[in-house]
């Protein structure tokens, strides 16, 4: 299931640059929820131990006893809204053009690259010029995608009355 592309040397170099850049800036796949990270599993010849799972479950059960039904319902609603937001972000397309307008990059709201369009004129800049323009467009599209997602997340937190919590967390990450 390969694709055969024919063209002159410049076209092939440009195509290789586009593919390499898209691959280099693609975010790593998000871990699927519900799966343990590799660091949480310790293997021994005679057993597989999963951290202190029993202790964690006990603590979680103890915490659940202290949560009011109203808070539990609010947490469930927030979880549903977060899932809806993730679907929305996956369907959102963020477009960014290079400074000269000759390269267009499209990312999802989850920072996944969808497409790169290179104008024929962009190839006249040579490999170095094209590389620089493409790199800058990819970086800016990624930044725009993150800003969009962060803004939507802030709206969700503000709606739930937790905007201050999110701002405080962002400030701590900057320090």
PDB file of C-alpha atoms in Angstrom:
ATOM      1  CA  UNK A   1       0.000   0.000   0.000  1.00  0.00           C
ATOM      2  CA  UNK A   2       2.687   2.441  -1.064  1.00  0.00           C
ATOM      3  CA  UNK A   3       2.480   5.539  -3.210  1.00  0.00           C
ATOM      4  CA  UNK A   4       4.778   6.095  -6.177  1.00  0.00           C
ATOM      5  CA  UNK A   5       5.535   9.742  -6.842  1.00  0.00           C
ATOM      6  CA  UNK A   6       7.446  10.835  -9.900  1.00  0.00           C
ATOM      7  CA  UNK A   7       9.060  14.211 -10.395  1.00  0.00           C
ATOM      8  CA  UNK A   8      12.291  16.073 -10.908  1.00  0.00           C
ATOM      9  CA  UNK A   9      15.021  16.232  -8.281  1.00  0.00           C
ATOM     10  CA  UNK A  10      13.796  19.550  -6.778  1.00  0.00           C
ATOM     11  CA  UNK A  11      10.241  18.267  -6.417  1.00  0.00           C
ATOM     12  CA  UNK A  12      11.430  15.088  -4.722  1.00  0.00           C
ATOM     13  CA  UNK A  13      13.680  17.042  -2.308  1.00  0.00           C
ATOM     14  CA  UNK A  14      10.798  19.379  -1.447  1.00  0.00           C
ATOM     15  CA  UNK A  15       8.442  16.457  -0.913  1.00  0.00           C
ATOM     16  CA  UNK A  16      10.973  14.742   1.346  1.00  0.00           C
ATOM     17  CA  UNK A  17      11.328  17.954   3.382  1.00  0.00           C
ATOM     18  CA  UNK A  18       7.566  18.272   3.772  1.00  0.00           C
ATOM     19  CA  UNK A  19       7.210  14.668   4.945  1.00  0.00           C
ATOM     20  CA  UNK A  20      10.178  14.931   7.316  1.00  0.00           C
ATOM     21  CA  UNK A  21       8.906  18.182   8.815  1.00  0.00           C
ATOM     22  CA  UNK A  22       5.382  16.879   9.307  1.00  0.00           C
ATOM     23  CA  UNK A  23       6.721  13.769  10.998  1.00  0.00           C
ATOM     24  CA  UNK A  24       9.153  15.690  13.196  1.00  0.00           C
ATOM     25  CA  UNK A  25       6.520  18.064  14.516  1.00  0.00           C
ATOM     26  CA  UNK A  26       3.734  15.524  14.932  1.00  0.00           C
ATOM     27  CA  UNK A  27       2.888  15.051  18.601  1.00  0.00           C
ATOM     28  CA  UNK A  28       3.333  11.600  20.023  1.00  0.00           C
ATOM     29  CA  UNK A  29       0.067   9.700  20.335  1.00  0.00           C
ATOM     30  CA  UNK A  30      -1.770  10.374  23.550  1.00  0.00           C
ATOM     31  CA  UNK A  31      -1.905   7.450  25.926  1.00  0.00           C
ATOM     32  CA  UNK A  32      -5.245   5.732  25.918  1.00  0.00           C
ATOM     33  CA  UNK A  33      -7.161   6.207  29.110  1.00  0.00           C
ATOM     34  CA  UNK A  34      -7.429   3.227  31.372  1.00  0.00           C
ATOM     35  CA  UNK A  35      -4.040   1.807  30.449  1.00  0.00           C
ATOM     36  CA  UNK A  36      -1.135   1.674  32.831  1.00  0.00           C
ATOM     37  CA  UNK A  37       2.105   3.310  31.879  1.00  0.00           C
ATOM     38  CA  UNK A  38       5.112   1.066  31.426  1.00  0.00           C
ATOM     39  CA  UNK A  39       6.746   2.593  34.483  1.00  0.00           C
ATOM     40  CA  UNK A  40       3.832   1.424  36.652  1.00  0.00           C
ATOM     41  CA  UNK A  41       4.419  -2.240  35.880  1.00  0.00           C
ATOM     42  CA  UNK A  42       7.306  -4.085  37.495  1.00  0.00           C
ATOM     43  CA  UNK A  43       8.046  -7.577  36.267  1.00  0.00           C
ATOM     44  CA  UNK A  44       9.776 -10.343  38.149  1.00  0.00           C
ATOM     45  CA  UNK A  45      10.365 -13.888  37.012  1.00  0.00           C
ATOM     46  CA  UNK A  46       7.717 -15.178  39.387  1.00  0.00           C
ATOM     47  CA  UNK A  47       5.098 -12.387  39.233  1.00  0.00           C
ATOM     48  CA  UNK A  48       3.848  -9.183  37.675  1.00  0.00           C
ATOM     49  CA  UNK A  49       3.239  -6.462  40.235  1.00  0.00           C
ATOM     50  CA  UNK A  50       1.263  -3.342  39.419  1.00  0.00           C
ATOM     51  CA  UNK A  51       2.559  -0.663  41.795  1.00  0.00           C
ATOM     52  CA  UNK A  52       0.612  -0.359  45.033  1.00  0.00           C
ATOM     53  CA  UNK A  53      -2.704  -0.918  43.331  1.00  0.00           C
ATOM     54  CA  UNK A  54      -4.421  -2.236  46.458  1.00  0.00           C
ATOM     55  CA  UNK A  55      -3.403   0.815  48.495  1.00  0.00           C
ATOM     56  CA  UNK A  56      -4.539   3.151  45.718  1.00  0.00           C
ATOM     57  CA  UNK A  57      -7.941   1.478  45.494  1.00  0.00           C
ATOM     58  CA  UNK A  58      -8.395   1.693  49.261  1.00  0.00           C
ATOM     59  CA  UNK A  59      -7.528   5.404  49.244  1.00  0.00           C
ATOM     60  CA  UNK A  60      -9.930   6.008  46.357  1.00  0.00           C
ATOM     61  CA  UNK A  61     -12.736   4.210  48.216  1.00  0.00           C
ATOM     62  CA  UNK A  62     -12.044   6.262  51.345  1.00  0.00           C
ATOM     63  CA  UNK A  63     -12.139   9.480  49.319  1.00  0.00           C
ATOM     64  CA  UNK A  64     -15.430   8.489  47.684  1.00  0.00           C
ATOM     65  CA  UNK A  65     -17.070   8.147  51.114  1.00  0.00           C
ATOM     66  CA  UNK A  66     -16.411  11.848  51.757  1.00  0.00           C
ATOM     67  CA  UNK A  67     -17.812  13.156  48.463  1.00  0.00           C
ATOM     68  CA  UNK A  68     -21.349  14.502  48.546  1.00  0.00           C
ATOM     69  CA  UNK A  69     -23.808  13.355  45.873  1.00  0.00           C
ATOM     70  CA  UNK A  70     -23.899  16.934  44.497  1.00  0.00           C
ATOM     71  CA  UNK A  71     -20.118  17.047  44.068  1.00  0.00           C
ATOM     72  CA  UNK A  72     -20.123  13.600  42.496  1.00  0.00           C
ATOM     73  CA  UNK A  73     -22.799  14.682  40.015  1.00  0.00           C
ATOM     74  CA  UNK A  74     -20.839  17.878  39.213  1.00  0.00           C
ATOM     75  CA  UNK A  75     -17.684  15.811  38.629  1.00  0.00           C
ATOM     76  CA  UNK A  76     -19.580  13.449  36.305  1.00  0.00           C
ATOM     77  CA  UNK A  77     -20.989  16.405  34.351  1.00  0.00           C
ATOM     78  CA  UNK A  78     -17.516  17.925  34.056  1.00  0.00           C
ATOM     79  CA  UNK A  79     -16.163  14.605  32.808  1.00  0.00           C
ATOM     80  CA  UNK A  80     -18.873  14.432  30.141  1.00  0.00           C
ATOM     81  CA  UNK A  81     -18.158  18.009  29.066  1.00  0.00           C
ATOM     82  CA  UNK A  82     -14.443  17.209  28.833  1.00  0.00           C
ATOM     83  CA  UNK A  83     -15.200  14.237  26.571  1.00  0.00           C
ATOM     84  CA  UNK A  84     -17.409  16.454  24.388  1.00  0.00           C
ATOM     85  CA  UNK A  85     -14.636  19.059  24.230  1.00  0.00           C
ATOM     86  CA  UNK A  86     -12.118  16.421  23.120  1.00  0.00           C
ATOM     87  CA  UNK A  87     -14.472  15.394  20.291  1.00  0.00           C
ATOM     88  CA  UNK A  88     -14.942  19.041  19.334  1.00  0.00           C
ATOM     89  CA  UNK A  89     -11.185  19.679  19.308  1.00  0.00           C
ATOM     90  CA  UNK A  90     -10.592  16.575  17.188  1.00  0.00           C
ATOM     91  CA  UNK A  91     -13.060  17.926  14.605  1.00  0.00           C
ATOM     92  CA  UNK A  92     -11.715  21.511  14.691  1.00  0.00           C
ATOM     93  CA  UNK A  93      -9.272  22.562  11.996  1.00  0.00           C
ATOM     94  CA  UNK A  94      -6.709  25.291  12.735  1.00  0.00           C
ATOM     95  CA  UNK A  95      -5.076  26.726   9.616  1.00  0.00           C
ATOM     96  CA  UNK A  96      -1.813  28.644   9.543  1.00  0.00           C
ATOM     97  CA  UNK A  97       0.061  30.157   6.612  1.00  0.00           C
ATOM     98  CA  UNK A  98       3.766  30.853   6.365  1.00  0.00           C
ATOM     99  CA  UNK A  99       4.866  34.496   6.508  1.00  0.00           C
ATOM    100  CA  UNK A 100       5.020  34.658   2.703  1.00  0.00           C
ATOM    101  CA  UNK A 101       1.675  32.828   2.366  1.00  0.00           C
ATOM    102  CA  UNK A 102       3.157  30.087   0.204  1.00  0.00           C
ATOM    103  CA  UNK A 103       2.764  27.261   2.742  1.00  0.00           C
ATOM    104  CA  UNK A 104      -0.471  26.355   4.512  1.00  0.00           C
ATOM    105  CA  UNK A 105      -0.508  23.975   7.473  1.00  0.00           C
ATOM    106  CA  UNK A 106      -3.684  22.585   9.043  1.00  0.00           C
ATOM    107  CA  UNK A 107      -3.795  21.046  12.541  1.00  0.00           C
ATOM    108  CA  UNK A 108      -6.690  19.739  14.604  1.00  0.00           C
ATOM    109  CA  UNK A 109      -7.603  21.387  17.885  1.00  0.00           C
ATOM    110  CA  UNK A 110      -5.734  18.476  19.499  1.00  0.00           C
ATOM    111  CA  UNK A 111      -2.491  19.519  17.760  1.00  0.00           C
ATOM    112  CA  UNK A 112      -2.513  16.709  15.225  1.00  0.00           C
ATOM    113  CA  UNK A 113      -1.264  17.768  11.782  1.00  0.00           C
ATOM    114  CA  UNK A 114      -3.874  17.210   9.058  1.00  0.00           C
ATOM    115  CA  UNK A 115      -2.346  18.687   5.944  1.00  0.00           C
ATOM    116  CA  UNK A 116       0.440  20.743   4.441  1.00  0.00           C
ATOM    117  CA  UNK A 117       0.007  22.603   1.170  1.00  0.00           C
ATOM    118  CA  UNK A 118       3.087  23.989  -0.557  1.00  0.00           C
ATOM    119  CA  UNK A 119       2.659  26.520  -3.351  1.00  0.00           C
ATOM    120  CA  UNK A 120       4.799  25.916  -6.451  1.00  0.00           C
ATOM    121  CA  UNK A 121       6.483  29.299  -5.850  1.00  0.00           C
ATOM    122  CA  UNK A 122       7.675  28.164  -2.409  1.00  0.00           C
ATOM    123  CA  UNK A 123       9.940  25.621  -4.058  1.00  0.00           C
ATOM    124  CA  UNK A 124      11.866  28.369  -5.838  1.00  0.00           C
ATOM    125  CA  UNK A 125      13.327  29.345  -2.433  1.00  0.00           C
ATOM    126  CA  UNK A 126      15.468  26.202  -2.531  1.00  0.00           C
ATOM    127  CA  UNK A 127      15.729  23.490   0.078  1.00  0.00           C
ATOM    128  CA  UNK A 128      16.966  25.768   2.888  1.00  0.00           C
ATOM    129  CA  UNK A 129      14.336  28.449   2.277  1.00  0.00           C
ATOM    130  CA  UNK A 130      11.553  25.901   1.991  1.00  0.00           C
ATOM    131  CA  UNK A 131      12.751  24.133   5.145  1.00  0.00           C
ATOM    132  CA  UNK A 132      12.730  27.365   7.121  1.00  0.00           C
ATOM    133  CA  UNK A 133       9.285  28.444   5.896  1.00  0.00           C
ATOM    134  CA  UNK A 134       7.825  25.011   6.485  1.00  0.00           C
ATOM    135  CA  UNK A 135       9.332  24.727   9.968  1.00  0.00           C
ATOM    136  CA  UNK A 136       8.007  28.143  10.964  1.00  0.00           C
ATOM    137  CA  UNK A 137       4.534  27.397   9.598  1.00  0.00           C
ATOM    138  CA  UNK A 138       4.412  24.048  11.432  1.00  0.00           C
ATOM    139  CA  UNK A 139       5.529  25.611  14.711  1.00  0.00           C
ATOM    140  CA  UNK A 140       3.019  28.444  14.434  1.00  0.00           C
ATOM    141  CA  UNK A 141       0.161  26.083  13.542  1.00  0.00           C
ATOM    142  CA  UNK A 142       1.021  23.973  16.594  1.00  0.00           C
ATOM    143  CA  UNK A 143       1.068  27.072  18.841  1.00  0.00           C
ATOM    144  CA  UNK A 144      -2.251  28.272  17.400  1.00  0.00           C
ATOM    145  CA  UNK A 145      -3.778  24.851  17.967  1.00  0.00           C
ATOM    146  CA  UNK A 146      -2.624  24.758  21.612  1.00  0.00           C
ATOM    147  CA  UNK A 147      -3.898  28.300  22.230  1.00  0.00           C
ATOM    148  CA  UNK A 148      -7.291  27.346  20.822  1.00  0.00           C
ATOM    149  CA  UNK A 149      -7.484  24.205  22.969  1.00  0.00           C
ATOM    150  CA  UNK A 150      -6.318  26.102  26.070  1.00  0.00           C
ATOM    151  CA  UNK A 151      -8.934  28.794  25.456  1.00  0.00           C
ATOM    152  CA  UNK A 152     -11.718  26.246  25.113  1.00  0.00           C
ATOM    153  CA  UNK A 153     -10.502  24.472  28.239  1.00  0.00           C
ATOM    154  CA  UNK A 154     -10.545  27.774  30.147  1.00  0.00           C
ATOM    155  CA  UNK A 155     -14.132  28.387  29.005  1.00  0.00           C
ATOM    156  CA  UNK A 156     -15.112  24.979  30.346  1.00  0.00           C
ATOM    157  CA  UNK A 157     -13.384  25.610  33.678  1.00  0.00           C
ATOM    158  CA  UNK A 158     -14.918  29.098  33.954  1.00  0.00           C
ATOM    159  CA  UNK A 159     -18.353  27.567  33.338  1.00  0.00           C
ATOM    160  CA  UNK A 160     -17.740  25.174  36.217  1.00  0.00           C
ATOM    161  CA  UNK A 161     -16.440  27.961  38.467  1.00  0.00           C
ATOM    162  CA  UNK A 162     -12.889  26.583  38.383  1.00  0.00           C
ATOM    163  CA  UNK A 163     -11.187  29.249  36.266  1.00  0.00           C
ATOM    164  CA  UNK A 164      -9.050  30.417  39.192  1.00  0.00           C
ATOM    165  CA  UNK A 165      -7.799  26.867  39.702  1.00  0.00           C
ATOM    166  CA  UNK A 166      -6.706  26.582  36.067  1.00  0.00           C
ATOM    167  CA  UNK A 167      -4.971  29.989  36.146  1.00  0.00           C
ATOM    168  CA  UNK A 168      -3.147  29.051  39.350  1.00  0.00           C
ATOM    169  CA  UNK A 169      -2.010  25.776  37.800  1.00  0.00           C
ATOM    170  CA  UNK A 170      -0.746  27.624  34.692  1.00  0.00           C
ATOM    171  CA  UNK A 171       1.220  30.058  36.850  1.00  0.00           C
ATOM    172  CA  UNK A 172       2.841  27.207  38.744  1.00  0.00           C
ATOM    173  CA  UNK A 173       3.904  25.570  35.473  1.00  0.00           C
ATOM    174  CA  UNK A 174       5.526  28.813  34.312  1.00  0.00           C
ATOM    175  CA  UNK A 175       7.683  29.031  37.438  1.00  0.00           C
TER     176      UNK A 175
END
